[in-house]
PDB file of C-alpha atoms in Angstrom:
ATOM      1  CA  MET A   1      83.322 -12.366  49.957  1.00  0.00           C
ATOM      2  CA  SER A   2      80.464 -10.626  52.530  1.00  0.00           C
ATOM      3  CA  GLN A   3      80.834  -8.214  54.828  1.00  0.00           C
ATOM      4  CA  LYS A   4      79.880  -8.323  58.643  1.00  0.00           C
ATOM      5  CA  GLY A   5      75.730  -8.039  58.942  1.00  0.00           C
ATOM      6  CA  GLY A   6      74.618  -8.193  55.404  1.00  0.00           C
ATOM      7  CA  ASN A   7      72.120 -10.662  54.909  1.00  0.00           C
ATOM      8  CA  ALA A   8      72.621 -12.360  51.501  1.00  0.00           C
ATOM      9  CA  VAL A   9      69.806 -13.876  49.161  1.00  0.00           C
ATOM     10  CA  THR A  10      69.375 -14.666  45.405  1.00  0.00           C
ATOM     11  CA  GLY A  11      66.954 -13.061  42.983  1.00  0.00           C
ATOM     12  CA  VAL A  12      66.687 -12.046  39.101  1.00  0.00           C
ATOM     13  CA  VAL A  13      66.918  -8.723  37.947  1.00  0.00           C
ATOM     14  CA  THR A  14      63.794  -7.252  36.432  1.00  0.00           C
ATOM     15  CA  GLU A  15      64.945  -3.913  35.414  1.00  0.00           C
ATOM     16  CA  ALA A  16      67.918  -1.636  34.264  1.00  0.00           C
ATOM     17  CA  LEU A  17      68.406   1.667  35.619  1.00  0.00           C
ATOM     18  CA  PRO A  18      71.056   4.189  35.120  1.00  0.00           C
ATOM     19  CA  ASP A  19      74.322   4.635  37.271  1.00  0.00           C
ATOM     20  CA  THR A  20      74.688   0.541  37.771  1.00  0.00           C
ATOM     21  CA  LEU A  21      71.292   0.463  39.563  1.00  0.00           C
ATOM     22  CA  PHE A  22      68.887  -2.481  38.746  1.00  0.00           C
ATOM     23  CA  LYS A  23      65.540  -3.650  40.614  1.00  0.00           C
ATOM     24  CA  VAL A  24      65.715  -6.931  41.153  1.00  0.00           C
ATOM     25  CA  ARG A  25      62.806  -9.538  42.314  1.00  0.00           C
ATOM     26  CA  LEU A  26      64.124 -11.817  45.287  1.00  0.00           C
ATOM     27  CA  GLU A  27      62.764 -15.462  46.336  1.00  0.00           C
ATOM     28  CA  ASN A  28      60.292 -14.289  48.551  1.00  0.00           C
ATOM     29  CA  GLY A  29      58.562 -12.063  45.642  1.00  0.00           C
ATOM     30  CA  SER A  30      59.352  -8.349  47.039  1.00  0.00           C
ATOM     31  CA  GLU A  31      61.514  -6.287  44.458  1.00  0.00           C
ATOM     32  CA  ILE A  32      64.545  -4.422  45.690  1.00  0.00           C
ATOM     33  CA  LEU A  33      66.741  -1.368  44.222  1.00  0.00           C
ATOM     34  CA  THR A  34      70.559  -2.578  44.162  1.00  0.00           C
ATOM     35  CA  TYR A  35      73.326  -1.512  42.701  1.00  0.00           C
ATOM     36  CA  LEU A  36      76.718  -3.358  41.452  1.00  0.00           C
ATOM     37  CA  ALA A  37      79.514  -4.119  44.241  1.00  0.00           C
ATOM     38  CA  GLY A  38      83.060  -2.476  43.537  1.00  0.00           C
ATOM     39  CA  LYS A  39      84.769  -5.519  42.821  1.00  0.00           C
ATOM     40  CA  MET A  40      82.134  -6.117  39.926  1.00  0.00           C
ATOM     41  CA  ARG A  41      82.512  -2.466  38.461  1.00  0.00           C
ATOM     42  CA  MET A  42      86.347  -2.901  38.539  1.00  0.00           C
ATOM     43  CA  HIS A  43      86.447  -6.293  36.760  1.00  0.00           C
ATOM     44  CA  ARG A  44      83.450  -4.855  34.352  1.00  0.00           C
ATOM     45  CA  ILE A  45      80.826  -7.841  35.068  1.00  0.00           C
ATOM     46  CA  ARG A  46      77.913  -6.978  32.876  1.00  0.00           C
ATOM     47  CA  VAL A  47      75.065  -7.592  34.299  1.00  0.00           C
ATOM     48  CA  LEU A  48      71.591  -8.028  32.268  1.00  0.00           C
ATOM     49  CA  ILE A  49      67.906  -8.366  32.506  1.00  0.00           C
ATOM     50  CA  GLY A  50      66.800 -11.801  33.573  1.00  0.00           C
ATOM     51  CA  ASP A  51      70.400 -12.848  35.339  1.00  0.00           C
ATOM     52  CA  LYS A  52      70.335 -14.725  38.374  1.00  0.00           C
ATOM     53  CA  VAL A  53      72.295 -12.624  41.275  1.00  0.00           C
ATOM     54  CA  THR A  54      73.083 -12.672  44.734  1.00  0.00           C
ATOM     55  CA  VAL A  55      71.958  -9.484  46.869  1.00  0.00           C
ATOM     56  CA  GLU A  56      73.232  -8.018  50.053  1.00  0.00           C
ATOM     57  CA  ILE A  57      70.591  -6.059  51.831  1.00  0.00           C
ATOM     58  CA  ASP A  58      71.686  -3.692  53.949  1.00  0.00           C
ATOM     59  CA  PRO A  59      69.936  -4.366  57.806  1.00  0.00           C
ATOM     60  CA  TYR A  60      69.158  -0.050  57.965  1.00  0.00           C
ATOM     61  CA  GLY A  61      67.814   0.526  54.304  1.00  0.00           C
ATOM     62  CA  GLY A  62      65.920  -1.033  51.209  1.00  0.00           C
ATOM     63  CA  LYS A  63      68.893  -1.081  49.085  1.00  0.00           C
ATOM     64  CA  GLY A  64      70.601  -4.086  48.385  1.00  0.00           C
ATOM     65  CA  ARG A  65      74.287  -4.856  46.470  1.00  0.00           C
ATOM     66  CA  ILE A  66      74.918  -6.992  43.905  1.00  0.00           C
ATOM     67  CA  THR A  67      78.138  -9.459  44.959  1.00  0.00           C
ATOM     68  CA  LYS A  68      78.206 -12.412  42.753  1.00  0.00           C
ATOM     69  CA  ARG A  69      76.026 -13.335  39.139  1.00  0.00           C
ATOM     70  CA  LEU A  70      75.095 -16.947  39.113  1.00  0.00           C
TER      71      LEU A  70
END
């Protein structure tokens, strides 16, 4: 599931924003802006506030991609 170069961490969704964007608080305490992975959009997997998720962090920027809902 993971692509090359992605750093996968877990976190909790704290805020839902328009256009499938979410704010996620990571295990280390930082909060980042994330978006849904394509397969999660394709299969219409719902992500709600308080859900525990797996996030792949982009090594070049601060954005992350939600790849799994736990």
